[in-house]
Coordinates of C-alpha atoms in Angstrom, one line a residue:
M1 CA -18.8 12.1 3.3
S2 CA -15.9 14.4 2.8
A3 CA -12.2 13.1 3.6
V4 CA -10.7 14.5 6.7
I5 CA -7.5 12.6 6.3
K6 CA -5.7 12.1 2.9
V7 CA -2.4 10.3 2.8
E8 CA -0.7 10.2 -0.6
N9 CA 2.6 8.3 -1.5
L10 CA 3.8 8.6 2.2
S11 CA 7.3 7.4 3.0
K12 CA 9.5 7.7 5.9
L13 CA 13.3 6.9 5.7
Y14 CA 15.3 6.2 8.9
R15 CA 18.9 5.7 9.3
L16 CA 19.9 3.0 11.7
G17 CA 22.5 3.4 14.6
M18 CA 23.5 6.3 16.7
V19 CA 21.6 9.6 16.6
G20 CA 23.3 12.4 14.9
R21 CA 25.8 10.5 12.7
R22 CA 25.0 12.6 9.6
T23 CA 28.4 13.8 8.1
I24 CA 29.3 16.8 6.1
A25 CA 29.9 14.8 3.0
E26 CA 26.3 13.2 3.2
D27 CA 24.7 16.7 3.7
F28 CA 26.9 18.1 0.9
N29 CA 25.7 15.3 -1.4
R30 CA 22.0 16.0 -0.5
L31 CA 22.5 19.8 -1.2
I32 CA 24.2 19.1 -4.7
A33 CA 21.3 16.7 -5.6
R34 CA 18.6 19.2 -4.6
I35 CA 20.3 22.0 -6.6
R36 CA 20.5 19.8 -9.6
G37 CA 16.9 19.0 -9.1
K38 CA 17.6 15.3 -8.5
E39 CA 16.4 12.9 -5.9
N40 CA 18.2 12.5 -2.6
P41 CA 20.9 10.0 -3.3
Y42 CA 20.3 8.2 0.1
L43 CA 16.7 7.4 -0.7
K44 CA 17.8 5.0 -3.4
I45 CA 19.7 2.7 -0.9
G46 CA 16.9 2.5 1.5
E47 CA 15.7 -1.0 2.2
T48 CA 12.4 -2.6 3.2
N49 CA 12.0 -2.5 7.1
Q50 CA 12.3 -6.2 8.0
R51 CA 13.3 -6.3 11.6
N52 CA 14.2 -9.9 11.7
S53 CA 16.8 -9.9 8.9
K54 CA 20.2 -8.1 8.5
G55 CA 20.3 -5.8 5.5
N56 CA 23.0 -4.3 3.4
S57 CA 22.3 -0.7 4.1
D58 CA 21.8 1.4 7.2
Y59 CA 18.8 3.1 5.8
V60 CA 15.4 1.5 6.0
W61 CA 12.0 2.6 5.0
A62 CA 9.8 2.5 8.0
L63 CA 6.9 3.4 5.6
K64 CA 7.0 3.0 1.9
N65 CA 4.3 4.6 -0.6
I66 CA 1.4 4.6 1.8
G67 CA -1.8 5.9 0.6
F68 CA -5.4 5.9 1.8
E69 CA -8.4 8.3 2.8
V70 CA -10.3 8.5 6.0
N71 CA -13.9 10.0 5.9
E72 CA -15.6 12.2 8.4
G73 CA -17.0 10.1 11.2
E74 CA -15.1 6.9 10.1
R75 CA -13.6 4.5 12.7
L76 CA -10.5 3.2 11.0
G77 CA -8.3 0.4 12.5
I78 CA -4.7 0.0 11.8
I79 CA -3.1 -3.4 12.5
G80 CA 0.2 -5.1 11.8
K81 CA 3.0 -7.0 13.4
N82 CA 5.6 -5.3 15.6
G83 CA 7.7 -3.0 13.6
A84 CA 5.2 -2.8 10.7
G85 CA 5.1 1.1 10.8
K86 CA 2.0 1.7 12.7
S87 CA 3.4 4.0 15.3
T88 CA 5.4 5.9 12.7
L89 CA 2.3 6.4 10.7
L90 CA 0.5 7.8 13.7
K91 CA 3.3 10.1 14.6
I92 CA 3.3 11.7 11.2
L93 CA -0.6 12.1 11.2
S94 CA -0.1 13.7 14.6
R95 CA 2.5 16.0 13.2
V96 CA 5.1 14.6 15.6
A97 CA 7.3 13.6 12.8
S98 CA 7.5 14.6 9.3
P99 CA 7.5 12.5 6.1
T100 CA 10.5 11.8 4.0
T101 CA 8.3 12.0 0.7
G102 CA 4.6 12.2 0.1
S103 CA 2.1 14.3 1.6
V104 CA -0.5 14.1 4.5
K105 CA -3.5 16.4 4.6
V106 CA -5.5 16.6 7.9
K107 CA -8.6 18.6 8.3
G108 CA -9.6 19.5 11.8
R109 CA -8.3 19.4 15.3
V110 CA -6.3 16.1 16.3
A111 CA -6.1 14.6 19.6
S112 CA -3.3 12.0 20.0
L113 CA -2.7 9.3 22.5
L114 CA 0.5 7.7 21.4
E115 CA 2.2 6.4 24.4
V116 CA 1.7 6.2 28.2
G117 CA 2.0 9.4 29.9
T118 CA 2.3 11.7 26.7
G119 CA 2.4 15.3 27.8
F120 CA 2.4 14.5 31.5
H121 CA 5.0 15.8 33.9
P122 CA 5.8 13.2 36.5
E123 CA 6.4 15.7 39.4
L124 CA 3.0 17.4 39.0
T125 CA -0.3 16.0 40.4
G126 CA -3.0 14.5 38.2
R127 CA -5.0 17.7 38.7
D128 CA -2.1 19.9 37.4
N129 CA -1.5 17.5 34.7
I130 CA -5.0 17.7 33.5
F131 CA -4.7 21.5 33.0
L132 CA -1.1 21.0 31.5
N133 CA -2.1 18.2 29.0
G134 CA -5.3 19.9 28.2
A135 CA -3.5 23.3 27.2
I136 CA -1.0 21.2 25.2
L137 CA -3.8 19.6 23.3
G138 CA -5.4 23.0 22.6
M139 CA -8.1 23.4 25.4
T140 CA -8.7 26.7 27.0
Q141 CA -8.6 27.2 30.7
D142 CA -12.4 27.7 30.9
E143 CA -13.0 24.6 28.7
I144 CA -10.8 22.5 31.1
K145 CA -12.5 23.8 34.2
S146 CA -16.0 23.0 32.7
K147 CA -15.0 19.5 31.9
F148 CA -12.7 18.9 35.0
D149 CA -15.2 16.7 36.9
S150 CA -16.3 14.7 34.0
I151 CA -12.7 14.0 33.1
V152 CA -11.9 12.8 36.6
D153 CA -15.1 10.7 36.7
F154 CA -14.2 9.1 33.5
S155 CA -10.7 8.3 34.6
G156 CA -11.6 6.7 37.8
V157 CA -8.6 8.0 39.7
E158 CA -10.4 10.6 41.9
R159 CA -8.8 9.5 45.0
Y160 CA -5.3 10.1 43.6
I161 CA -6.1 13.3 41.6
D162 CA -3.8 15.5 44.0
T163 CA -1.0 13.0 44.0
P164 CA 2.1 13.3 41.7
V165 CA 1.6 11.1 38.7
K166 CA 5.0 9.6 39.0
R167 CA 3.3 7.4 41.8
Y168 CA 0.6 6.2 39.4
S169 CA 0.6 2.9 37.8
S170 CA 0.7 2.6 34.1
G171 CA -2.9 1.8 34.0
M172 CA -3.7 4.9 36.0
Y173 CA -1.5 7.0 33.7
V174 CA -3.5 5.8 30.6
R175 CA -6.8 6.3 32.3
L176 CA -6.2 10.0 33.0
A177 CA -4.5 10.6 29.6
F178 CA -7.3 9.0 27.6
A179 CA -9.9 10.9 29.7
V180 CA -8.3 14.2 28.8
A181 CA -7.8 13.4 25.1
A182 CA -11.4 12.0 24.9
H183 CA -12.9 15.3 26.4
L184 CA -10.9 17.5 24.1
E185 CA -13.7 17.1 21.5
P186 CA -11.4 16.8 18.7
E187 CA -12.5 16.2 15.1
I188 CA -9.9 13.4 14.9
L189 CA -9.0 11.1 17.7
I190 CA -5.8 9.1 17.3
V191 CA -5.3 6.2 19.7
D192 CA -2.1 3.9 19.7
E193 CA -1.7 0.7 21.6
V194 CA -1.9 2.4 25.0
L195 CA -5.2 0.7 26.1
A196 CA -3.5 -2.6 26.5
V197 CA -2.0 -1.6 29.9
G198 CA -5.7 -0.8 31.1
D199 CA -7.9 -3.4 32.7
A200 CA -10.9 -5.0 30.8
E201 CA -13.4 -2.7 32.3
F202 CA -11.5 0.6 31.4
Q203 CA -10.8 -0.9 27.8
K204 CA -14.6 -1.6 27.4
K205 CA -15.3 1.9 28.6
C206 CA -12.8 3.5 26.1
L207 CA -14.1 1.5 23.2
G208 CA -17.6 2.6 24.1
K209 CA -16.3 6.3 24.3
M210 CA -14.7 6.1 20.9
H211 CA -17.8 4.5 19.3
D212 CA -20.0 7.2 20.9
V213 CA -17.8 10.2 19.6
S214 CA -17.8 8.7 16.1
E215 CA -21.4 7.6 16.0
K216 CA -23.2 10.4 17.9
E217 CA -20.8 13.4 17.3
G218 CA -19.5 12.5 13.8
R219 CA -15.9 12.5 14.9
T220 CA -13.1 10.5 13.2
V221 CA -11.2 7.7 15.2
L222 CA -7.9 6.1 14.3
F223 CA -7.3 3.0 16.3
V224 CA -4.1 1.0 16.6
S225 CA -4.4 -2.3 18.5
H226 CA -3.2 -5.9 18.5
N227 CA -6.5 -6.8 20.0
L228 CA -8.4 -8.0 17.1
Q229 CA -11.7 -8.4 18.7
A230 CA -11.4 -4.8 19.9
I231 CA -10.8 -3.7 16.2
R232 CA -13.6 -6.0 15.0
N233 CA -16.1 -4.5 17.4
L234 CA -15.1 -0.8 17.0
C235 CA -13.7 -0.2 13.4
Q236 CA -15.7 -0.2 10.1
N237 CA -12.6 -0.3 8.0
T238 CA -9.1 -1.5 8.7
V239 CA -5.7 -1.0 7.1
I240 CA -3.0 -3.8 7.5
L241 CA 0.7 -2.6 7.5
N242 CA 3.4 -5.1 6.9
N243 CA 7.1 -4.1 6.7
G244 CA 6.2 -0.4 6.2
E245 CA 3.8 -1.1 3.3
I246 CA 0.2 -1.6 3.0
F247 CA -0.7 -5.4 2.9
A248 CA -4.4 -5.0 2.7
A249 CA -7.2 -2.4 3.2
G250 CA -10.9 -2.5 3.3
K251 CA -13.9 -3.8 5.5
T252 CA -12.8 -5.0 8.8
E253 CA -14.0 -8.6 8.5
Q254 CA -12.1 -9.1 5.3
A255 CA -9.0 -7.3 6.5
L256 CA -8.9 -9.5 9.6
R257 CA -9.0 -12.7 7.5
D258 CA -6.3 -11.2 5.4
Y259 CA -4.3 -10.5 8.6
N260 CA -4.8 -14.0 9.9
E261 CA -3.2 -15.2 6.7
L262 CA -0.3 -12.9 7.0
I263 CA 0.6 -13.9 10.5
R264 CA 0.1 -17.6 10.2
D265 CA 3.5 -19.3 10.7
I266 CA 2.6 -22.6 9.2
K267 CA 2.2 -23.5 5.6
I268 CA -1.3 -24.1 4.3
T269 CA -1.3 -27.9 3.2
A270 CA -3.3 -30.8 4.1
D271 CA -0.5 -32.2 6.2
T272 CA 0.5 -31.5 9.8
E273 CA 3.9 -30.4 10.7
I274 CA 3.7 -32.8 13.6
G275 CA 7.3 -32.4 14.7
N276 CA 6.8 -28.7 15.2
Q277 CA 7.3 -27.9 18.9
I278 CA 6.0 -24.4 19.0
N279 CA 2.4 -25.0 19.1
R280 CA 2.8 -28.3 21.1
R281 CA 2.8 -29.1 24.7
G282 CA 2.7 -32.3 26.8
K283 CA 4.8 -34.7 29.0
G284 CA 5.8 -37.3 26.4
R285 CA 4.0 -40.3 27.8
V286 CA 1.7 -40.4 24.9
R287 CA 2.4 -38.5 21.6
F288 CA 0.5 -37.8 18.3
T289 CA 2.5 -39.3 15.5
G290 CA 0.3 -38.1 12.6
I291 CA -2.7 -35.9 11.7
E292 CA -4.5 -35.9 8.4
I293 CA -7.5 -34.0 7.3
M294 CA -9.4 -35.7 4.5
D295 CA -12.6 -35.8 2.4
E296 CA -14.8 -38.9 2.4
F297 CA -12.7 -40.5 -0.3
G298 CA -9.5 -40.3 1.7
N299 CA -8.0 -37.4 -0.2
K300 CA -5.9 -35.0 1.9
R301 CA -7.4 -31.6 1.7
F302 CA -7.8 -28.3 3.8
K303 CA -10.4 -26.6 1.8
F304 CA -14.1 -27.8 1.8
E305 CA -17.3 -26.5 0.8
I306 CA -20.6 -26.2 2.9
G307 CA -22.3 -29.6 3.3
E308 CA -19.2 -31.8 2.5
K309 CA -18.0 -34.6 4.7
I310 CA -14.7 -34.1 6.6
R311 CA -12.8 -36.9 8.1
V312 CA -9.9 -36.4 10.5
R313 CA -7.5 -39.2 11.0
I314 CA -5.0 -39.2 13.9
T315 CA -2.3 -41.8 14.9
Y316 CA -0.5 -41.9 18.3
E317 CA 2.1 -44.0 20.3
I318 CA 2.4 -44.7 24.0
F319 CA 5.9 -44.1 25.4
R320 CA 5.2 -44.7 29.2
E321 CA 2.4 -46.7 30.8
I322 CA -0.8 -44.8 31.1
D323 CA -4.2 -45.7 32.6
G324 CA -6.6 -45.2 29.8
L325 CA -6.8 -42.8 26.9
N326 CA -9.0 -40.1 25.9
Y327 CA -9.0 -38.1 22.5
L328 CA -10.4 -34.6 22.1
F329 CA -10.7 -32.8 18.7
A330 CA -12.0 -29.1 18.7
L331 CA -12.8 -26.5 16.1
L332 CA -11.9 -22.9 17.1
S333 CA -13.0 -19.5 15.9
G334 CA -10.5 -18.1 13.3
I335 CA -10.3 -14.6 15.3
S336 CA -11.1 -15.1 18.8
R337 CA -9.8 -18.7 19.2
E338 CA -12.8 -19.6 21.3
C339 CA -14.0 -23.2 21.0
L340 CA -17.1 -23.5 18.7
T341 CA -17.5 -27.2 18.8
L342 CA -15.5 -30.2 19.9
F343 CA -15.6 -34.1 19.7
E344 CA -14.5 -36.3 22.7
Y345 CA -13.9 -39.9 22.5
E346 CA -12.7 -42.5 25.0
I347 CA -10.2 -44.6 23.1
S348 CA -9.5 -47.1 25.8
R349 CA -10.2 -47.7 29.5
D350 CA -7.4 -50.4 29.9
V351 CA -3.8 -49.8 31.0
M352 CA -1.7 -49.1 28.0
K353 CA 1.8 -50.3 27.8
P354 CA 4.9 -48.5 26.2
G355 CA 5.1 -49.1 22.4
R356 CA 1.4 -49.5 21.9
K357 CA 0.2 -47.7 18.8
G358 CA -3.3 -46.8 17.4
E359 CA -5.3 -44.6 15.0
V360 CA -8.7 -43.1 15.4
V361 CA -10.8 -41.7 12.4
I362 CA -13.7 -39.4 13.0
E363 CA -16.2 -38.2 10.5
I364 CA -18.3 -34.8 10.4
P365 CA -21.1 -36.2 8.1
E366 CA -22.4 -32.9 7.0
L367 CA -20.6 -29.7 7.6
R368 CA -23.0 -26.7 8.4
I369 CA -20.6 -23.8 9.2
K370 CA -20.1 -20.3 7.9
P371 CA -17.5 -19.7 5.3
G372 CA -14.2 -18.7 6.8
E373 CA -11.1 -20.2 8.4
Y374 CA -11.2 -22.4 11.4
P375 CA -8.0 -23.5 13.4
L376 CA -8.0 -27.0 14.9
Y377 CA -7.1 -28.3 18.3
F378 CA -6.1 -31.9 19.2
E379 CA -5.5 -33.4 22.7
L380 CA -4.7 -36.7 24.2
T381 CA -5.1 -37.4 27.9
D382 CA -5.0 -40.3 30.3
L383 CA -8.3 -41.1 31.9
K384 CA -7.2 -41.6 35.5
Y385 CA -5.5 -38.2 36.2
N386 CA -6.8 -36.3 33.0
S387 CA -3.5 -34.4 32.6
F388 CA -0.8 -36.7 33.9
A389 CA 0.0 -38.1 30.4
K390 CA -0.9 -35.4 27.8
D391 CA -0.2 -34.2 24.3
V392 CA -1.7 -31.1 23.0
I393 CA -1.4 -29.7 19.4
D394 CA -3.0 -26.2 19.3
D395 CA -3.3 -24.4 16.0
L396 CA -0.6 -26.4 14.5
T397 CA -2.5 -28.0 11.5
A398 CA -3.4 -25.6 8.7
P399 CA -6.9 -24.5 9.6
L400 CA -10.0 -25.8 7.7
V401 CA -10.9 -23.3 5.0
I402 CA -14.7 -23.3 4.4
T403 CA -16.1 -21.9 1.2
S404 CA -19.8 -21.3 0.1
N405 CA -19.2 -21.8 -3.6
G406 CA -22.4 -20.1 -4.4
N407 CA -24.4 -21.7 -1.8
K408 CA -27.1 -19.4 -0.7
E409 CA -27.9 -21.2 2.5
I410 CA -28.8 -18.6 5.2
F411 CA -27.4 -18.9 8.6
D412 CA -28.8 -17.8 12.0
D413 CA -26.8 -14.8 12.8
T414 CA -27.6 -15.2 16.6
K415 CA -25.4 -18.3 16.6
P416 CA -21.5 -18.2 16.6
S417 CA -19.5 -17.7 13.6
G418 CA -19.2 -21.5 13.2
Y419 CA -21.3 -24.4 14.5
F420 CA -22.3 -27.9 13.6
V421 CA -25.8 -28.9 13.1
T422 CA -24.7 -32.6 13.1
E423 CA -22.4 -34.1 15.5
S424 CA -19.0 -35.8 14.6
R425 CA -19.0 -39.6 14.7
I426 CA -16.4 -42.3 15.1
L427 CA -15.4 -44.2 12.1
Q428 CA -12.5 -46.2 13.2
N429 CA -10.6 -47.0 16.5
E430 CA -7.8 -49.5 16.2
I431 CA -5.2 -50.3 18.8
Y432 CA -2.2 -52.3 17.8
E433 CA 0.0 -54.7 19.8
A434 CA 2.5 -53.0 22.1
K435 CA 6.3 -53.4 21.1
E436 CA 9.0 -52.9 23.6
I437 CA 10.9 -49.7 23.2
S438 CA 14.0 -48.5 25.0
K439 CA 13.9 -44.8 24.3
V440 CA 11.3 -42.7 26.2
L441 CA 10.6 -39.1 24.7

């Protein structure tokens, strides 16, 4: 396949602050440098675009030395945290903005959907905006007329087609805008994070349309989204941007694993940051006081091989009287965070007084799970009300990392990405005598 997009050493420099603050002195310095065949002096003081830290310069690199190729008919995902440079990259590819350095070569007609209502006039009706936006995107009047009914049908806003679009919701805006862009029949379709304002049914329809124009018509799609499942379902390859630079690029599955590693806020160790409040919620009547992930010999670990035993030890303390106590431990999917398997155990049916402590150890006797990363979920609840006393730690512990280490065992692809063939079992449940305490968390 031939490359339809080729990006080489692409960089984009912005100056922070008010618009139009360039001075005569700065312009003169640039001119002198250009005459002498030297680099723009202000490029040297540009800093990495880290939005959460204050820098020493007003110049930041929104993009820095970006390079990749996109082949004809390829569906490429672009992901990254807010401020990573995704929208800037798409604006340059769409020729809305120009690069500071480097080059972009695009072969074919491009249709871009970069933000809600791009190319729409709020005072015009939906019908008028179809013709206006279609003309802006390069469609002829006859072409628009022949596709008008199809565009309206796809958008699902037929009842409001003769209403000014200023009265449309953001979702209706996007429906109509995407319908026009999708029916342009471009060689390259660029879609930024605008589908997020649409409902689930419309998002599904749009993803199906992008898949069809790529698979059946051989057109190229660039898709930016924070919906990792949508990226996974649609895109063959994915580029990860971080602080204006390429963090990773390659097949989507591997790229998503790399992205999860990038966005994880916790340090990968075998210990739990039990005091962290960000991923924790509850009413303080019962609290986890410790969580440990271990092998069968009691060594703290987070990385295991297929078939190994895993032990999970938790300790807890009661701070107000509760009626019974239930413990739940679950293993989650690394991407969708859906529950893949769980272990539930009734610690006690008795009334438990303040100051009472205990520990529970469970064992997964033989781990049969696909290689990957699996976040963990822990929950303590009372038996009587099942939420009155509660402590939940969600995705706080470093996830289990499962490796194959050359194990050629074949898994059933019809099953979820992770599953247990054998159930977890209780190894230990000890409850210690209550001691009076004066402070209630």
